[in-house]
Amino acid sequence: MRRQCSREVHSYESAICGSFSGAIAAAVTTPLDVMKTRLMLGEVCTALFVCYSRSYQRRLFTGFITFPVHSFIHYLSIQDSRGVPYGGVVDTFTRILAEGSDNSATSAWRWRVFFRGVGPRVLFISIGGFVFFGAYERAGYLLDTLVR
Amino acid sequence: MDNSDSSTARGDRILFWKALFSGGIAGLSVDIALYPIDTVKTRIQSPQGFFRAGGFRDMYKGISVVAMGSAPGAALFFSTYESMKHVLNDRFGSGVGAAEQHTTRLLPQPAIHMLAASIGEVIACIVRVPTEVIKQRMQAGSGGAARASMWDTFSSLWRTEGVQGLYKGFNITIMREIPFAFIQFPIYESLKVYA
């Protein structure tokens, strides 16, 4: 467990390591976190026609024949807040990107939408990493002294 | 539960329960202490935007879900992580008989940590994803869940969307957690050596 260390690693040292490594990982994976939040806040269509009517409430009725077809396509898919289904991870990605390009002129700037909440995310995981890894080692140490 | 018929050594079992206990306590204390930061994050990321998702109001909305799911999730992760690390080290780590002229290792330590953490994440997601779905809906108030209690949010989700509703975002959660582990754990374990 302790590897080739000449001495015990203190719990505060573990905490700093956990905090620092977590902050880097959190910042890099923020786009995936944004996509996760969007998918979780959407709705799943589990009934064919319920899904259809929710998805197209604000749209024109496109046609009597396409109704069951569209309904079937969107069966079991996840919708965004406006009731438009996400067609999986790739579709979620392109839609969030499109949302970014609506509001900004430069092409690099539109990627910013994927880094929404990066501040709180890094803050949570770096403070959380500090407390977690410290508490983890500490709790283990306390348990050791209780057992032995 | 304690006396399982497997031939695990006593030390392994202690390690397992130690990880379970420590992970649970640590996870719970972090999630409760930093909950408002998480609420801010969910609202910033929500499709309707920060202020329409609730702004700075009801910052502790959904904390009851976390109080229930955090310890089992963290305990599941850490017990899997520690035991997988052990298993993988026995199998691939020391390269006892299988290694040819390469005397040292088949898999480097960081690879073992990354693999163990990834498996741990997938297992933990069985508990974490339903917790996350209900928590995030309570935080952002979407799907008519504004001002709803944990039970209301759960039952409306269960009624309208069933199990799929509880497990939505499972794939993307794993797609987020595995790169996270692949970045964090090697950094963490190698920093600890130089600490």
mmCIF file of C-alpha atoms in Angstrom:
data_model
loop_
_atom_site.group_PDB
_atom_site.id
_atom_site.type_symbol
_atom_site.label_atom_id
_atom_site.label_comp_id
_atom_site.label_asym_id
_atom_site.label_seq_id
_atom_site.Cartn_x
_atom_site.Cartn_y
_atom_site.Cartn_z
ATOM 1 C CA MET A 1 0.000 0.000 0.000
ATOM 2 C CA ARG A 2 2.565 2.533 1.084
ATOM 3 C CA ARG A 3 4.937 1.688 -1.756
ATOM 4 C CA GLN A 4 8.644 2.376 -1.323
ATOM 5 C CA CYS A 5 8.165 5.380 0.927
ATOM 6 C CA SER A 6 10.630 5.696 3.729
ATOM 7 C CA ARG A 7 7.968 7.145 6.022
ATOM 8 C CA GLU A 8 4.207 7.244 6.438
ATOM 9 C CA VAL A 9 2.368 9.681 4.167
ATOM 10 C CA HIS A 10 0.500 12.154 6.355
ATOM 11 C CA SER A 11 -3.206 12.555 5.777
ATOM 12 C CA TYR A 12 -2.786 16.246 4.998
ATOM 13 C CA GLU A 13 -0.290 15.337 2.278
ATOM 14 C CA SER A 14 -2.779 12.915 0.787
ATOM 15 C CA ALA A 15 -5.366 15.660 0.990
ATOM 16 C CA ILE A 16 -3.215 18.104 -0.981
ATOM 17 C CA CYS A 17 -2.472 15.457 -3.618
ATOM 18 C CA GLY A 18 -6.158 14.568 -3.902
ATOM 19 C CA SER A 19 -7.140 18.181 -4.162
ATOM 20 C CA PHE A 20 -4.612 19.072 -6.845
ATOM 21 C CA SER A 21 -5.164 15.994 -8.995
ATOM 22 C CA GLY A 22 -8.948 16.418 -8.694
ATOM 23 C CA ALA A 23 -8.860 20.054 -9.776
ATOM 24 C CA ILE A 24 -7.030 19.215 -13.001
ATOM 25 C CA ALA A 25 -9.301 16.277 -13.787
ATOM 26 C CA ALA A 26 -12.407 18.347 -12.995
ATOM 27 C CA ALA A 27 -11.464 21.187 -15.318
ATOM 28 C CA VAL A 28 -10.673 18.858 -18.223
ATOM 29 C CA THR A 29 -13.888 16.835 -17.905
ATOM 30 C CA THR A 30 -16.259 19.813 -17.524
ATOM 31 C CA PRO A 31 -17.749 19.452 -21.052
ATOM 32 C CA LEU A 32 -18.798 15.918 -20.187
ATOM 33 C CA ASP A 33 -20.300 17.204 -16.957
ATOM 34 C CA VAL A 34 -22.383 19.798 -18.828
ATOM 35 C CA MET A 35 -23.702 17.069 -21.127
ATOM 36 C CA LYS A 36 -24.497 14.881 -18.132
ATOM 37 C CA THR A 37 -26.505 17.652 -16.456
ATOM 38 C CA ARG A 38 -28.448 18.346 -19.654
ATOM 39 C CA LEU A 39 -29.330 14.695 -20.141
ATOM 40 C CA MET A 40 -30.358 14.249 -16.520
ATOM 41 C CA LEU A 41 -32.594 17.306 -16.492
ATOM 42 C CA GLY A 42 -34.363 16.183 -19.652
ATOM 43 C CA GLU A 43 -37.227 13.747 -19.820
ATOM 44 C CA VAL A 44 -37.238 10.202 -21.083
ATOM 45 C CA CYS A 45 -40.023 9.226 -23.460
ATOM 46 C CA THR A 46 -41.296 5.902 -22.244
ATOM 47 C CA ALA A 47 -44.732 5.987 -23.819
ATOM 48 C CA LEU A 48 -44.937 6.377 -27.600
ATOM 49 C CA PHE A 49 -47.591 9.061 -28.019
ATOM 50 C CA VAL A 50 -47.002 10.863 -24.757
ATOM 51 C CA CYS A 51 -43.454 11.462 -25.928
ATOM 52 C CA TYR A 52 -44.620 12.700 -29.287
ATOM 53 C CA SER A 53 -47.179 15.158 -27.980
ATOM 54 C CA ARG A 54 -44.715 16.576 -25.461
ATOM 55 C CA SER A 55 -41.985 16.958 -28.052
ATOM 56 C CA TYR A 56 -44.046 18.826 -30.569
ATOM 57 C CA GLN A 57 -46.383 20.874 -28.448
ATOM 58 C CA ARG A 58 -45.043 24.110 -29.887
ATOM 59 C CA ARG A 59 -44.553 22.846 -33.402
ATOM 60 C CA LEU A 60 -47.025 22.550 -36.213
ATOM 61 C CA PHE A 61 -48.627 19.196 -36.648
ATOM 62 C CA THR A 62 -46.402 17.873 -39.417
ATOM 63 C CA GLY A 63 -48.647 15.215 -40.831
ATOM 64 C CA PHE A 64 -50.969 12.417 -39.960
ATOM 65 C CA ILE A 65 -48.739 9.741 -41.494
ATOM 66 C CA THR A 66 -45.472 10.892 -39.978
ATOM 67 C CA PHE A 67 -47.031 11.064 -36.517
ATOM 68 C CA PRO A 68 -46.463 7.417 -35.492
ATOM 69 C CA VAL A 69 -43.106 7.367 -37.282
ATOM 70 C CA HIS A 70 -41.734 10.346 -35.394
ATOM 71 C CA SER A 71 -43.243 9.025 -32.240
ATOM 72 C CA PHE A 72 -41.437 5.731 -32.687
ATOM 73 C CA ILE A 73 -38.128 7.422 -33.441
ATOM 74 C CA HIS A 74 -38.273 9.414 -30.258
ATOM 75 C CA TYR A 75 -39.405 6.507 -28.117
ATOM 76 C CA LEU A 76 -36.998 6.056 -25.213
ATOM 77 C CA SER A 77 -34.996 9.133 -26.108
ATOM 78 C CA ILE A 78 -34.264 11.973 -23.719
ATOM 79 C CA GLN A 79 -35.730 15.432 -24.270
ATOM 80 C CA ASP A 80 -34.315 18.821 -23.452
ATOM 81 C CA SER A 81 -36.180 21.452 -21.438
ATOM 82 C CA ARG A 82 -38.216 22.544 -24.437
ATOM 83 C CA GLY A 83 -39.382 18.991 -25.020
ATOM 84 C CA VAL A 84 -37.154 18.327 -28.014
ATOM 85 C CA PRO A 85 -35.532 14.915 -27.609
ATOM 86 C CA TYR A 86 -31.792 14.503 -27.409
ATOM 87 C CA GLY A 87 -30.703 11.813 -29.851
ATOM 88 C CA GLY A 88 -27.954 10.506 -27.625
ATOM 89 C CA VAL A 89 -24.561 11.819 -26.648
ATOM 90 C CA VAL A 90 -23.500 13.088 -30.101
ATOM 91 C CA ASP A 91 -26.746 14.968 -30.630
ATOM 92 C CA THR A 92 -26.512 16.470 -27.164
ATOM 93 C CA PHE A 93 -23.008 17.625 -28.006
ATOM 94 C CA THR A 94 -23.964 19.323 -31.279
ATOM 95 C CA ARG A 95 -27.044 20.949 -29.752
ATOM 96 C CA ILE A 96 -25.109 22.443 -26.859
ATOM 97 C CA LEU A 97 -22.543 23.685 -29.368
ATOM 98 C CA ALA A 98 -25.269 25.267 -31.477
ATOM 99 C CA GLU A 99 -26.588 26.990 -28.372
ATOM 100 C CA GLY A 100 -23.144 28.489 -27.848
ATOM 101 C CA SER A 101 -22.919 29.804 -31.402
ATOM 102 C CA ASP A 102 -26.315 31.508 -31.051
ATOM 103 C CA ASN A 103 -24.967 33.922 -28.498
ATOM 104 C CA SER A 104 -21.460 34.633 -29.635
ATOM 105 C CA ALA A 105 -19.751 35.923 -32.733
ATOM 106 C CA THR A 106 -16.337 34.273 -32.712
ATOM 107 C CA SER A 107 -16.060 30.566 -33.334
ATOM 108 C CA ALA A 108 -13.679 29.867 -30.477
ATOM 109 C CA TRP A 109 -15.946 31.587 -27.994
ATOM 110 C CA ARG A 110 -18.892 29.295 -28.658
ATOM 111 C CA TRP A 111 -17.062 26.408 -27.005
ATOM 112 C CA ARG A 112 -17.452 28.344 -23.797
ATOM 113 C CA VAL A 113 -20.882 26.821 -23.249
ATOM 114 C CA PHE A 114 -19.182 23.483 -22.617
ATOM 115 C CA PHE A 115 -17.323 25.021 -19.738
ATOM 116 C CA ARG A 116 -20.368 26.303 -17.921
ATOM 117 C CA GLY A 117 -20.007 25.750 -14.214
ATOM 118 C CA VAL A 118 -16.280 25.047 -14.487
ATOM 119 C CA GLY A 119 -15.616 27.357 -11.522
ATOM 120 C CA PRO A 120 -17.988 25.655 -9.067
ATOM 121 C CA ARG A 121 -16.949 22.240 -10.397
ATOM 122 C CA VAL A 122 -13.231 22.829 -9.837
ATOM 123 C CA LEU A 123 -13.973 24.475 -6.490
ATOM 124 C CA PHE A 124 -16.146 21.581 -5.334
ATOM 125 C CA ILE A 125 -13.718 18.887 -6.382
ATOM 126 C CA SER A 126 -10.562 20.593 -5.146
ATOM 127 C CA ILE A 127 -12.008 21.452 -1.731
ATOM 128 C CA GLY A 128 -13.844 18.128 -1.780
ATOM 129 C CA GLY A 129 -10.661 16.285 -2.738
ATOM 130 C CA PHE A 130 -8.828 17.929 0.126
ATOM 131 C CA VAL A 131 -11.487 16.972 2.658
ATOM 132 C CA PHE A 132 -12.222 13.562 1.114
ATOM 133 C CA PHE A 133 -8.728 12.176 0.833
ATOM 134 C CA GLY A 134 -7.811 13.590 4.212
ATOM 135 C CA ALA A 135 -10.941 12.196 5.825
ATOM 136 C CA TYR A 136 -10.437 8.872 4.060
ATOM 137 C CA GLU A 137 -6.932 8.364 5.382
ATOM 138 C CA ARG A 138 -7.955 9.722 8.777
ATOM 139 C CA ALA A 139 -10.981 7.430 9.069
ATOM 140 C CA GLY A 140 -8.832 4.469 8.049
ATOM 141 C CA TYR A 141 -6.194 5.407 10.581
ATOM 142 C CA LEU A 142 -8.784 5.762 13.348
ATOM 143 C CA LEU A 143 -10.279 2.410 12.431
ATOM 144 C CA ASP A 144 -6.792 0.860 12.569
ATOM 145 C CA THR A 145 -6.186 2.148 16.076
ATOM 146 C CA LEU A 146 -9.601 0.897 17.163
ATOM 147 C CA VAL A 147 -9.099 -2.569 15.694
ATOM 148 C CA ARG A 148 -5.560 -3.164 16.909
ATOM 149 C CA MET B 1 -21.727 -11.178 5.633
ATOM 150 C CA ASP B 2 -18.562 -11.194 7.739
ATOM 151 C CA ASN B 3 -17.676 -14.843 7.321
ATOM 152 C CA SER B 4 -17.941 -15.228 3.560
ATOM 153 C CA ASP B 5 -16.872 -18.662 2.353
ATOM 154 C CA SER B 6 -14.245 -17.235 0.004
ATOM 155 C CA SER B 7 -10.624 -17.866 0.895
ATOM 156 C CA THR B 8 -9.706 -14.217 1.366
ATOM 157 C CA ALA B 9 -7.101 -13.516 3.978
ATOM 158 C CA ARG B 10 -8.088 -11.697 7.125
ATOM 159 C CA GLY B 11 -5.998 -8.709 6.093
ATOM 160 C CA ASP B 12 -7.900 -8.373 2.838
ATOM 161 C CA ARG B 13 -11.205 -8.394 4.625
ATOM 162 C CA ILE B 14 -10.059 -5.707 7.027
ATOM 163 C CA LEU B 15 -8.867 -3.656 4.051
ATOM 164 C CA PHE B 16 -12.257 -4.066 2.426
ATOM 165 C CA TRP B 17 -14.294 -2.972 5.435
ATOM 166 C CA LYS B 18 -11.840 -0.202 6.132
ATOM 167 C CA ALA B 19 -12.309 1.158 2.605
ATOM 168 C CA LEU B 20 -16.064 0.814 2.924
ATOM 169 C CA PHE B 21 -16.179 2.695 6.196
ATOM 170 C CA SER B 22 -13.649 5.400 5.306
ATOM 171 C CA GLY B 23 -15.086 6.050 1.861
ATOM 172 C CA GLY B 24 -18.594 6.362 3.212
ATOM 173 C CA ILE B 25 -17.700 8.793 5.998
ATOM 174 C CA ALA B 26 -15.451 10.892 3.764
ATOM 175 C CA GLY B 27 -17.960 11.081 0.910
ATOM 176 C CA LEU B 28 -20.833 12.092 3.125
ATOM 177 C CA SER B 29 -18.926 14.854 4.883
ATOM 178 C CA VAL B 30 -17.755 16.368 1.588
ATOM 179 C CA ASP B 31 -21.129 16.220 -0.132
ATOM 180 C CA ILE B 32 -22.976 17.853 2.730
ATOM 181 C CA ALA B 33 -20.367 20.521 3.445
ATOM 182 C CA LEU B 34 -20.040 21.644 -0.171
ATOM 183 C CA TYR B 35 -23.642 21.200 -1.273
ATOM 184 C CA PRO B 36 -24.353 24.877 -2.124
ATOM 185 C CA ILE B 37 -21.446 24.909 -4.604
ATOM 186 C CA ASP B 38 -22.972 21.904 -6.322
ATOM 187 C CA THR B 39 -26.359 23.618 -6.508
ATOM 188 C CA VAL B 40 -24.768 26.666 -8.154
ATOM 189 C CA LYS B 41 -23.061 24.390 -10.686
ATOM 190 C CA THR B 42 -26.242 22.518 -11.607
ATOM 191 C CA ARG B 43 -28.145 25.783 -12.073
ATOM 192 C CA ILE B 44 -25.402 27.349 -14.219
ATOM 193 C CA GLN B 45 -25.389 24.255 -16.424
ATOM 194 C CA SER B 46 -29.166 23.914 -16.683
ATOM 195 C CA PRO B 47 -30.770 24.721 -20.050
ATOM 196 C CA GLN B 48 -32.886 27.524 -18.591
ATOM 197 C CA GLY B 49 -29.860 29.297 -17.071
ATOM 198 C CA PHE B 50 -28.806 30.135 -13.524
ATOM 199 C CA PHE B 51 -31.463 32.617 -12.407
ATOM 200 C CA ARG B 52 -34.443 30.915 -13.982
ATOM 201 C CA ALA B 53 -33.313 27.633 -12.441
ATOM 202 C CA GLY B 54 -33.543 29.199 -8.992
ATOM 203 C CA GLY B 55 -30.559 31.541 -8.624
ATOM 204 C CA PHE B 56 -29.360 31.753 -5.041
ATOM 205 C CA ARG B 57 -32.667 30.592 -3.551
ATOM 206 C CA ASP B 58 -33.090 27.214 -1.807
ATOM 207 C CA MET B 59 -29.412 26.343 -1.984
ATOM 208 C CA TYR B 60 -29.875 23.181 0.050
ATOM 209 C CA LYS B 61 -32.674 21.796 -2.105
ATOM 210 C CA GLY B 62 -32.087 18.092 -2.672
ATOM 211 C CA ILE B 63 -29.584 17.594 0.142
ATOM 212 C CA SER B 64 -31.744 14.819 1.583
ATOM 213 C CA VAL B 65 -31.097 12.752 -1.553
ATOM 214 C CA VAL B 66 -27.365 13.253 -1.133
ATOM 215 C CA ALA B 67 -27.557 12.330 2.545
ATOM 216 C CA MET B 68 -29.118 9.033 1.510
ATOM 217 C CA GLY B 69 -27.026 8.195 -1.545
ATOM 218 C CA SER B 70 -23.608 9.664 -0.840
ATOM 219 C CA ALA B 71 -22.279 7.157 1.693
ATOM 220 C CA PRO B 72 -23.389 4.026 -0.202
ATOM 221 C CA GLY B 73 -22.005 5.468 -3.459
ATOM 222 C CA ALA B 74 -18.626 6.424 -2.009
ATOM 223 C CA ALA B 75 -18.370 3.183 -0.059
ATOM 224 C CA LEU B 76 -19.154 1.185 -3.181
ATOM 225 C CA PHE B 77 -16.516 3.093 -5.131
ATOM 226 C CA PHE B 78 -13.773 2.754 -2.570
ATOM 227 C CA SER B 79 -14.375 -0.848 -1.673
ATOM 228 C CA THR B 80 -14.315 -1.759 -5.363
ATOM 229 C CA TYR B 81 -11.277 0.426 -5.997
ATOM 230 C CA GLU B 82 -9.239 -1.014 -3.147
ATOM 231 C CA SER B 83 -10.135 -4.617 -3.819
ATOM 232 C CA MET B 84 -9.647 -4.282 -7.603
ATOM 233 C CA LYS B 85 -6.274 -2.658 -7.016
ATOM 234 C CA HIS B 86 -5.367 -5.654 -4.911
ATOM 235 C CA VAL B 87 -6.669 -8.200 -7.411
ATOM 236 C CA LEU B 88 -5.004 -6.481 -10.380
ATOM 237 C CA ASN B 89 -1.729 -6.192 -8.509
ATOM 238 C CA ASP B 90 -1.771 -9.905 -7.757
ATOM 239 C CA ARG B 91 -2.579 -10.725 -11.360
ATOM 240 C CA PHE B 92 -0.561 -8.238 -13.358
ATOM 241 C CA GLY B 93 1.434 -6.178 -10.916
ATOM 242 C CA SER B 94 4.336 -8.303 -9.736
ATOM 243 C CA GLY B 95 4.703 -10.519 -12.804
ATOM 244 C CA VAL B 96 5.703 -13.554 -10.738
ATOM 245 C CA GLY B 97 5.661 -16.523 -13.094
ATOM 246 C CA ALA B 98 4.211 -15.219 -16.323
ATOM 247 C CA ALA B 99 6.814 -12.571 -17.106
ATOM 248 C CA GLU B 100 9.510 -13.737 -19.498
ATOM 249 C CA GLN B 101 12.849 -11.992 -19.216
ATOM 250 C CA HIS B 102 11.139 -8.801 -18.047
ATOM 251 C CA THR B 103 11.698 -9.195 -14.388
ATOM 252 C CA THR B 104 9.635 -6.280 -13.146
ATOM 253 C CA ARG B 105 6.026 -5.622 -14.137
ATOM 254 C CA LEU B 106 3.443 -6.410 -16.763
ATOM 255 C CA LEU B 107 1.316 -3.383 -15.955
ATOM 256 C CA PRO B 108 2.754 -0.193 -14.484
ATOM 257 C CA GLN B 109 1.261 0.988 -11.201
ATOM 258 C CA PRO B 110 -0.629 3.991 -12.659
ATOM 259 C CA ALA B 111 -2.351 1.689 -15.159
ATOM 260 C CA ILE B 112 -3.512 -0.543 -12.336
ATOM 261 C CA HIS B 113 -4.829 2.451 -10.408
ATOM 262 C CA MET B 114 -6.658 3.799 -13.442
ATOM 263 C CA LEU B 115 -8.228 0.473 -14.230
ATOM 264 C CA ALA B 116 -9.268 -0.119 -10.634
ATOM 265 C CA ALA B 117 -10.755 3.372 -10.373
ATOM 266 C CA SER B 118 -12.690 2.938 -13.627
ATOM 267 C CA ILE B 119 -14.237 -0.314 -12.471
ATOM 268 C CA GLY B 120 -15.015 1.321 -9.141
ATOM 269 C CA GLU B 121 -16.808 4.185 -10.902
ATOM 270 C CA VAL B 122 -18.988 1.917 -13.014
ATOM 271 C CA ILE B 123 -20.077 -0.034 -9.939
ATOM 272 C CA ALA B 124 -20.658 3.141 -7.917
ATOM 273 C CA CYS B 125 -22.861 4.550 -10.707
ATOM 274 C CA ILE B 126 -25.523 1.962 -9.892
ATOM 275 C CA VAL B 127 -26.200 4.064 -6.792
ATOM 276 C CA ARG B 128 -24.900 7.430 -7.961
ATOM 277 C CA VAL B 129 -26.929 7.902 -11.137
ATOM 278 C CA PRO B 130 -30.433 7.663 -9.594
ATOM 279 C CA THR B 131 -29.219 9.908 -6.783
ATOM 280 C CA GLU B 132 -27.856 12.436 -9.279
ATOM 281 C CA VAL B 133 -31.003 12.483 -11.406
ATOM 282 C CA ILE B 134 -33.309 13.191 -8.469
ATOM 283 C CA LYS B 135 -30.865 15.640 -6.878
ATOM 284 C CA GLN B 136 -30.285 17.651 -10.069
ATOM 285 C CA ARG B 137 -34.016 17.875 -10.765
ATOM 286 C CA MET B 138 -34.631 19.177 -7.282
ATOM 287 C CA GLN B 139 -31.785 21.681 -7.660
ATOM 288 C CA ALA B 140 -32.821 23.035 -11.052
ATOM 289 C CA GLY B 141 -36.552 22.604 -10.571
ATOM 290 C CA SER B 142 -37.106 21.201 -14.038
ATOM 291 C CA GLY B 143 -39.801 18.792 -15.129
ATOM 292 C CA GLY B 144 -42.354 20.389 -12.807
ATOM 293 C CA ALA B 145 -40.208 19.458 -9.829
ATOM 294 C CA ALA B 146 -39.868 23.016 -8.482
ATOM 295 C CA ARG B 147 -40.495 23.094 -4.730
ATOM 296 C CA ALA B 148 -41.063 19.344 -4.841
ATOM 297 C CA SER B 149 -39.850 17.088 -2.060
ATOM 298 C CA MET B 150 -37.559 14.137 -2.621
ATOM 299 C CA TRP B 151 -40.471 11.751 -2.517
ATOM 300 C CA ASP B 152 -42.561 13.838 -4.955
ATOM 301 C CA THR B 153 -39.659 14.079 -7.391
ATOM 302 C CA PHE B 154 -38.969 10.378 -7.152
ATOM 303 C CA SER B 155 -42.578 9.279 -7.501
ATOM 304 C CA SER B 156 -43.347 11.541 -10.458
ATOM 305 C CA LEU B 157 -40.187 10.364 -12.190
ATOM 306 C CA TRP B 158 -41.056 6.756 -11.447
ATOM 307 C CA ARG B 159 -44.651 7.154 -12.641
ATOM 308 C CA THR B 160 -43.850 8.912 -15.915
ATOM 309 C CA GLU B 161 -40.502 7.426 -16.896
ATOM 310 C CA GLY B 162 -39.920 4.316 -14.792
ATOM 311 C CA VAL B 163 -36.496 2.751 -14.346
ATOM 312 C CA GLN B 164 -35.195 4.449 -17.506
ATOM 313 C CA GLY B 165 -35.943 7.771 -15.864
ATOM 314 C CA LEU B 166 -33.862 6.920 -12.818
ATOM 315 C CA TYR B 167 -30.963 5.700 -14.915
ATOM 316 C CA LYS B 168 -30.904 8.361 -17.594
ATOM 317 C CA GLY B 169 -27.493 9.821 -18.162
ATOM 318 C CA PHE B 170 -25.885 6.578 -17.005
ATOM 319 C CA ASN B 171 -23.697 6.317 -20.110
ATOM 320 C CA ILE B 172 -22.575 9.917 -20.083
ATOM 321 C CA THR B 173 -21.865 9.705 -16.361
ATOM 322 C CA ILE B 174 -19.521 6.790 -16.976
ATOM 323 C CA MET B 175 -18.078 8.637 -19.966
ATOM 324 C CA ARG B 176 -17.310 11.487 -17.599
ATOM 325 C CA GLU B 177 -16.061 9.435 -14.665
ATOM 326 C CA ILE B 178 -13.618 7.228 -16.541
ATOM 327 C CA PRO B 179 -11.611 10.068 -18.122
ATOM 328 C CA PHE B 180 -11.741 11.758 -14.731
ATOM 329 C CA ALA B 181 -10.239 8.705 -13.058
ATOM 330 C CA PHE B 182 -7.696 8.317 -15.860
ATOM 331 C CA ILE B 183 -6.505 11.842 -15.221
ATOM 332 C CA GLN B 184 -6.828 12.080 -11.457
ATOM 333 C CA PHE B 185 -5.588 8.816 -10.033
ATOM 334 C CA PRO B 186 -2.201 8.608 -11.723
ATOM 335 C CA ILE B 187 -1.519 12.193 -10.674
ATOM 336 C CA TYR B 188 -2.709 11.454 -7.158
ATOM 337 C CA GLU B 189 -0.741 8.252 -6.664
ATOM 338 C CA SER B 190 2.449 9.632 -8.177
ATOM 339 C CA LEU B 191 2.220 12.842 -6.140
ATOM 340 C CA LYS B 192 1.875 10.738 -3.018
ATOM 341 C CA VAL B 193 5.200 9.037 -3.733
ATOM 342 C CA TYR B 194 7.009 12.371 -3.776
ATOM 343 C CA ALA B 195 5.108 13.770 -0.813
#
